[in-house]
Amino acid sequence: MSTLLSSIEHITRSRACRIAFRRWGSHLFGGKPPIEYSGIKPPAPIHHILTLDTYDRHSPIRFEDIRYVPLVFPLAYSMGGGAISYQVVDDQKIKISHLSKFRPEDPSYMLLDSLPERRASLIALTYAERRILGSDILDRSLLDRWRMRRLWNGECFRVAGMLRYEPSLGSCPAKKDAEQNGCTAWRFAHFPASKRPFGDIWHEYSSDVWFCFALCFDCGTIHAFMDCT
Ligand SMILES: [Zn+2]
């Protein structure tokens, strides 16, 4: 298992970024990159959301000797309530410690077997963009309406910055004997099932569903889960 280099300060002080699709971007959104799985063997394909280039100065997480960290989610699992937990073993290699049940007889929440593939960059949010994302004012100025369009009407994909503290996720291998043995994790990325910019690719998921990724600093586990906003 790779050693986690980033600290809580690293993640909480990282600059809040949105994902922008750029031909020269060093991160990969969607597609089907070759990811090796160990631990729990996935009974059905797991969707690739983003491979994070952790050498990017905006990357909120960093591991020893690893550059590319895949963020994956079981979108087609478990009647729209999927979750996965895993540790990063090597570039594009992960070890799954928890995975939602897959029942082939359930109606599929996701029809596409992969998300549209794009190169992506992390673009730091401006002060005005952070202000607008944090407010729910409907009567916006022309300039703010233009900003909102760039932020996909507030549903842009986000990485880094102070997203949220997740006090208890799964059971943490680093605190087996402790009374509170859940992972204490920080959310470092979330992806709303937004209709922008690809149209309705998320099938049964509505745009109030966010696919979230959090990292435990005690054991280095990445927890991916859904949040309904
Ligand atoms: Zn943990």
Tab-separated table of C-alpha atoms and ligand atoms in Angstrom:
chain	number	residue	atom	x	y	z
A	1	MET	CA	0.000	0.000	0.000
A	2	SER	CA	1.359	3.405	-0.798
A	3	THR	CA	2.146	5.837	1.974
A	4	LEU	CA	0.023	8.936	2.143
A	5	LEU	CA	2.131	12.101	2.030
A	6	SER	CA	-0.522	14.765	2.292
A	7	SER	CA	-1.649	16.022	5.660
A	8	ILE	CA	-4.955	17.454	6.840
A	9	GLU	CA	-3.424	20.913	6.323
A	10	HIS	CA	-2.620	19.978	2.750
A	11	ILE	CA	-6.183	19.068	1.899
A	12	THR	CA	-7.909	21.787	3.858
A	13	ARG	CA	-5.617	24.526	2.574
A	14	SER	CA	-5.652	23.381	-1.047
A	15	ARG	CA	-7.294	25.851	-3.383
A	16	ALA	CA	-10.872	25.058	-4.305
A	17	CYS	CA	-10.930	24.049	-7.962
A	18	ARG	CA	-13.437	23.183	-10.618
A	19	ILE	CA	-12.806	20.712	-13.385
A	20	ALA	CA	-12.551	22.160	-16.861
A	21	PHE	CA	-12.170	20.018	-19.937
A	22	ARG	CA	-8.974	20.974	-21.743
A	23	ARG	CA	-7.185	19.106	-24.506
A	24	TRP	CA	-3.849	19.438	-22.728
A	25	GLY	CA	-5.192	18.629	-19.243
A	26	SER	CA	-3.148	16.156	-17.190
A	27	HIS	CA	-6.179	14.574	-15.496
A	28	LEU	CA	-8.462	12.113	-17.242
A	29	PHE	CA	-12.231	12.268	-16.869
A	30	GLY	CA	-14.410	9.292	-17.835
A	31	GLY	CA	-13.455	6.679	-20.387
A	32	LYS	CA	-12.174	3.247	-19.466
A	33	PRO	CA	-8.539	3.511	-18.401
A	34	PRO	CA	-6.933	0.185	-17.449
A	35	ILE	CA	-7.331	0.053	-13.653
A	36	GLU	CA	-6.203	-3.031	-11.769
A	37	TYR	CA	-8.385	-4.151	-8.880
A	38	SER	CA	-7.396	-6.332	-5.941
A	39	GLY	CA	-9.094	-7.127	-2.628
A	40	ILE	CA	-12.805	-7.520	-3.380
A	41	LYS	CA	-13.250	-8.563	-6.992
A	42	PRO	CA	-15.901	-6.365	-8.684
A	43	PRO	CA	-18.761	-8.558	-10.007
A	44	ALA	CA	-19.728	-5.853	-12.547
A	45	PRO	CA	-17.871	-2.963	-14.157
A	46	ILE	CA	-17.063	0.016	-11.964
A	47	HIS	CA	-17.210	3.441	-13.595
A	48	HIS	CA	-14.113	5.581	-13.826
A	49	ILE	CA	-14.883	9.178	-12.927
A	50	LEU	CA	-11.492	10.878	-12.769
A	51	THR	CA	-7.846	9.922	-12.648
A	52	LEU	CA	-6.210	12.595	-10.574
A	53	ASP	CA	-2.689	13.639	-11.531
A	54	THR	CA	-1.396	14.216	-8.012
A	55	TYR	CA	1.682	16.036	-9.366
A	56	ASP	CA	-0.634	18.920	-10.250
A	57	ARG	CA	0.063	21.701	-7.734
A	58	HIS	CA	-3.691	21.943	-7.126
A	59	SER	CA	-4.035	18.256	-6.227
A	60	PRO	CA	-5.342	18.026	-2.654
A	61	ILE	CA	-3.859	14.567	-2.068
A	62	ARG	CA	-0.424	13.061	-2.554
A	63	PHE	CA	1.017	9.581	-2.079
A	64	GLU	CA	4.606	8.352	-2.036
A	65	ASP	CA	5.801	7.075	-5.444
A	66	ILE	CA	2.364	7.386	-7.017
A	67	ARG	CA	1.313	9.941	-9.548
A	68	TYR	CA	-2.069	8.853	-10.924
A	69	VAL	CA	-4.882	8.141	-8.464
A	70	PRO	CA	-8.138	6.820	-9.940
A	71	LEU	CA	-11.459	8.000	-8.530
A	72	VAL	CA	-13.954	5.264	-9.320
A	73	PHE	CA	-17.601	4.685	-8.410
A	74	PRO	CA	-19.974	1.694	-8.708
A	75	LEU	CA	-22.588	3.712	-10.617
A	76	ALA	CA	-24.394	0.622	-11.897
A	77	TYR	CA	-24.621	-1.073	-8.482
A	78	SER	CA	-27.173	-1.362	-5.731
A	79	MET	CA	-30.334	0.491	-6.894
A	80	GLY	CA	-28.775	3.916	-6.786
A	81	GLY	CA	-27.147	3.689	-3.383
A	82	GLY	CA	-23.681	2.546	-4.268
A	83	ALA	CA	-20.473	3.047	-2.321
A	84	ILE	CA	-16.893	1.852	-2.554
A	85	SER	CA	-13.832	2.106	-0.309
A	86	TYR	CA	-10.314	1.416	-1.495
A	87	GLN	CA	-6.635	2.023	-0.976
A	88	VAL	CA	-4.200	3.074	-3.654
A	89	VAL	CA	-1.579	0.412	-4.283
A	90	ASP	CA	0.264	1.846	-7.269
A	91	ASP	CA	-0.389	4.045	-10.309
A	92	GLN	CA	-3.810	2.895	-11.571
A	93	LYS	CA	-3.914	0.013	-9.048
A	94	ILE	CA	-6.361	-0.066	-6.168
A	95	LYS	CA	-7.307	-2.506	-3.439
A	96	ILE	CA	-11.028	-2.576	-2.679
A	97	SER	CA	-12.013	-3.059	0.972
A	98	HIS	CA	-15.754	-2.358	0.634
A	99	LEU	CA	-18.104	-2.489	-2.327
A	100	SER	CA	-21.916	-2.250	-2.546
A	101	LYS	CA	-23.842	-5.327	-3.554
A	102	PHE	CA	-24.490	-5.841	-7.230
A	103	ARG	CA	-27.754	-7.581	-8.095
A	104	PRO	CA	-28.057	-8.277	-11.811
A	105	GLU	CA	-31.867	-8.496	-11.515
A	106	ASP	CA	-32.181	-4.870	-10.306
A	107	PRO	CA	-33.073	-2.240	-12.920
A	108	SER	CA	-29.895	-0.422	-13.861
A	109	TYR	CA	-29.372	3.080	-12.543
A	110	MET	CA	-26.838	3.745	-15.243
A	111	LEU	CA	-27.025	2.834	-18.914
A	112	LEU	CA	-23.672	4.055	-20.221
A	113	ASP	CA	-20.855	1.645	-19.440
A	114	SER	CA	-18.421	4.553	-19.249
A	115	LEU	CA	-18.597	8.327	-18.933
A	116	PRO	CA	-17.550	10.501	-21.903
A	117	GLU	CA	-13.752	10.649	-22.012
A	118	ARG	CA	-12.086	14.067	-21.718
A	119	ARG	CA	-8.707	15.450	-20.675
A	120	ALA	CA	-9.253	17.755	-17.724
A	121	SER	CA	-7.524	20.528	-15.777
A	122	LEU	CA	-8.067	21.800	-12.247
A	123	ILE	CA	-8.911	25.499	-12.382
A	124	ALA	CA	-8.832	27.413	-9.094
A	125	LEU	CA	-12.145	29.082	-8.319
A	126	THR	CA	-12.056	32.851	-8.085
A	127	TYR	CA	-13.295	34.649	-4.995
A	128	ALA	CA	-16.454	35.688	-6.875
A	129	GLU	CA	-17.113	32.087	-7.948
A	130	ARG	CA	-16.708	30.768	-4.407
A	131	ARG	CA	-19.046	33.504	-3.174
A	132	ILE	CA	-21.680	32.634	-5.743
A	133	LEU	CA	-21.469	28.879	-5.026
A	134	GLY	CA	-21.966	29.575	-1.336
A	135	SER	CA	-25.095	31.693	-1.765
A	136	ASP	CA	-28.594	30.785	-2.857
A	137	ILE	CA	-29.669	34.226	-4.085
A	138	LEU	CA	-31.868	33.840	-7.134
A	139	ASP	CA	-31.930	37.450	-8.302
A	140	ARG	CA	-28.423	37.622	-9.748
A	141	SER	CA	-26.584	40.322	-11.621
A	142	LEU	CA	-25.755	39.821	-15.280
A	143	LEU	CA	-22.134	39.130	-14.418
A	144	ASP	CA	-23.077	36.581	-11.775
A	145	ARG	CA	-25.436	34.848	-14.211
A	146	TRP	CA	-22.546	34.577	-16.647
A	147	ARG	CA	-20.357	33.162	-13.854
A	148	MET	CA	-23.073	30.647	-12.967
A	149	ARG	CA	-23.123	29.387	-16.543
A	150	ARG	CA	-19.382	28.764	-16.313
A	151	LEU	CA	-20.003	26.869	-13.061
A	152	TRP	CA	-22.611	24.715	-14.812
A	153	ASN	CA	-25.352	26.445	-12.854
A	154	GLY	CA	-23.592	25.585	-9.594
A	155	GLU	CA	-23.259	21.902	-10.475
A	156	CYS	CA	-19.637	21.936	-11.608
A	157	PHE	CA	-17.309	19.066	-10.720
A	158	ARG	CA	-15.176	20.125	-7.766
A	159	VAL	CA	-11.781	19.015	-6.501
A	160	ALA	CA	-9.751	20.356	-3.562
A	161	GLY	CA	-10.525	23.159	-1.171
A	162	MET	CA	-12.378	22.889	2.094
A	163	LEU	CA	-15.269	20.669	1.065
A	164	ARG	CA	-16.492	18.771	4.112
A	165	TYR	CA	-15.395	16.781	7.168
A	166	GLU	CA	-16.766	13.215	7.217
A	167	PRO	CA	-16.414	12.083	10.848
A	168	SER	CA	-17.247	8.391	10.535
A	169	LEU	CA	-16.971	6.298	7.387
A	170	GLY	CA	-16.596	2.523	7.301
A	171	SER	CA	-14.255	0.957	9.832
A	172	CYS	CA	-10.696	2.208	9.923
A	173	PRO	CA	-7.929	-0.442	9.781
A	174	ALA	CA	-5.656	2.014	11.605
A	175	LYS	CA	-7.873	2.057	14.722
A	176	LYS	CA	-9.063	-1.481	15.127
A	177	ASP	CA	-9.237	-1.422	18.921
A	178	ALA	CA	-10.539	2.079	19.373
A	179	GLU	CA	-14.103	2.658	20.530
A	180	GLN	CA	-14.790	5.011	17.630
A	181	ASN	CA	-13.301	2.955	14.847
A	182	GLY	CA	-14.697	4.675	11.757
A	183	CYS	CA	-12.427	6.503	9.342
A	184	THR	CA	-12.350	10.220	9.954
A	185	ALA	CA	-12.056	11.594	6.475
A	186	TRP	CA	-12.067	14.829	4.498
A	187	ARG	CA	-14.026	15.144	1.332
A	188	PHE	CA	-11.702	16.235	-1.459
A	189	ALA	CA	-13.855	15.899	-4.586
A	190	HIS	CA	-17.481	15.751	-5.616
A	191	PHE	CA	-19.252	15.269	-8.904
A	192	PRO	CA	-22.934	16.239	-9.156
A	193	ALA	CA	-24.937	14.151	-11.631
A	194	SER	CA	-25.208	17.345	-13.652
A	195	LYS	CA	-26.810	17.557	-17.080
A	196	ARG	CA	-23.986	19.875	-18.038
A	197	PRO	CA	-21.935	19.625	-20.106
A	198	PHE	CA	-22.861	16.224	-21.562
A	199	GLY	CA	-26.665	16.166	-21.366
A	200	ASP	CA	-28.525	13.418	-19.528
A	201	ILE	CA	-25.778	10.807	-19.211
A	202	TRP	CA	-26.606	9.831	-15.621
A	203	HIS	CA	-29.856	7.998	-16.450
A	204	GLU	CA	-31.745	7.436	-13.138
A	205	TYR	CA	-29.574	9.780	-11.073
A	206	SER	CA	-31.000	13.267	-10.669
A	207	SER	CA	-28.760	16.313	-10.399
A	208	ASP	CA	-29.262	16.586	-6.626
A	209	VAL	CA	-27.158	13.418	-6.307
A	210	TRP	CA	-23.473	14.061	-5.802
A	211	PHE	CA	-20.779	11.406	-6.077
A	212	CYS	CA	-18.317	12.228	-3.310
A	213	PHE	CA	-14.750	11.177	-2.513
A	214	ALA	CA	-13.196	11.447	0.943
A	215	LEU	CA	-9.771	10.445	2.251
A	216	CYS	CA	-8.902	9.060	5.697
A	217	PHE	CA	-5.571	10.427	6.944
A	218	ASP	CA	-5.111	7.558	9.399
A	219	CYS	CA	-5.221	4.702	6.892
A	220	GLY	CA	-5.159	6.364	3.446
A	221	THR	CA	-8.481	4.802	2.407
A	222	ILE	CA	-10.531	6.626	-0.220
A	223	HIS	CA	-14.274	6.405	0.458
A	224	ALA	CA	-16.653	7.107	-2.398
A	225	PHE	CA	-20.343	7.532	-1.589
A	226	MET	CA	-23.451	9.416	-2.622
A	227	ASP	CA	-24.807	12.555	-1.060
A	228	CYS	CA	-28.279	13.850	-1.891
A	229	THR	CA	-28.257	17.638	-1.630
B	1	ZN	ZN	-9.181	5.098	8.004
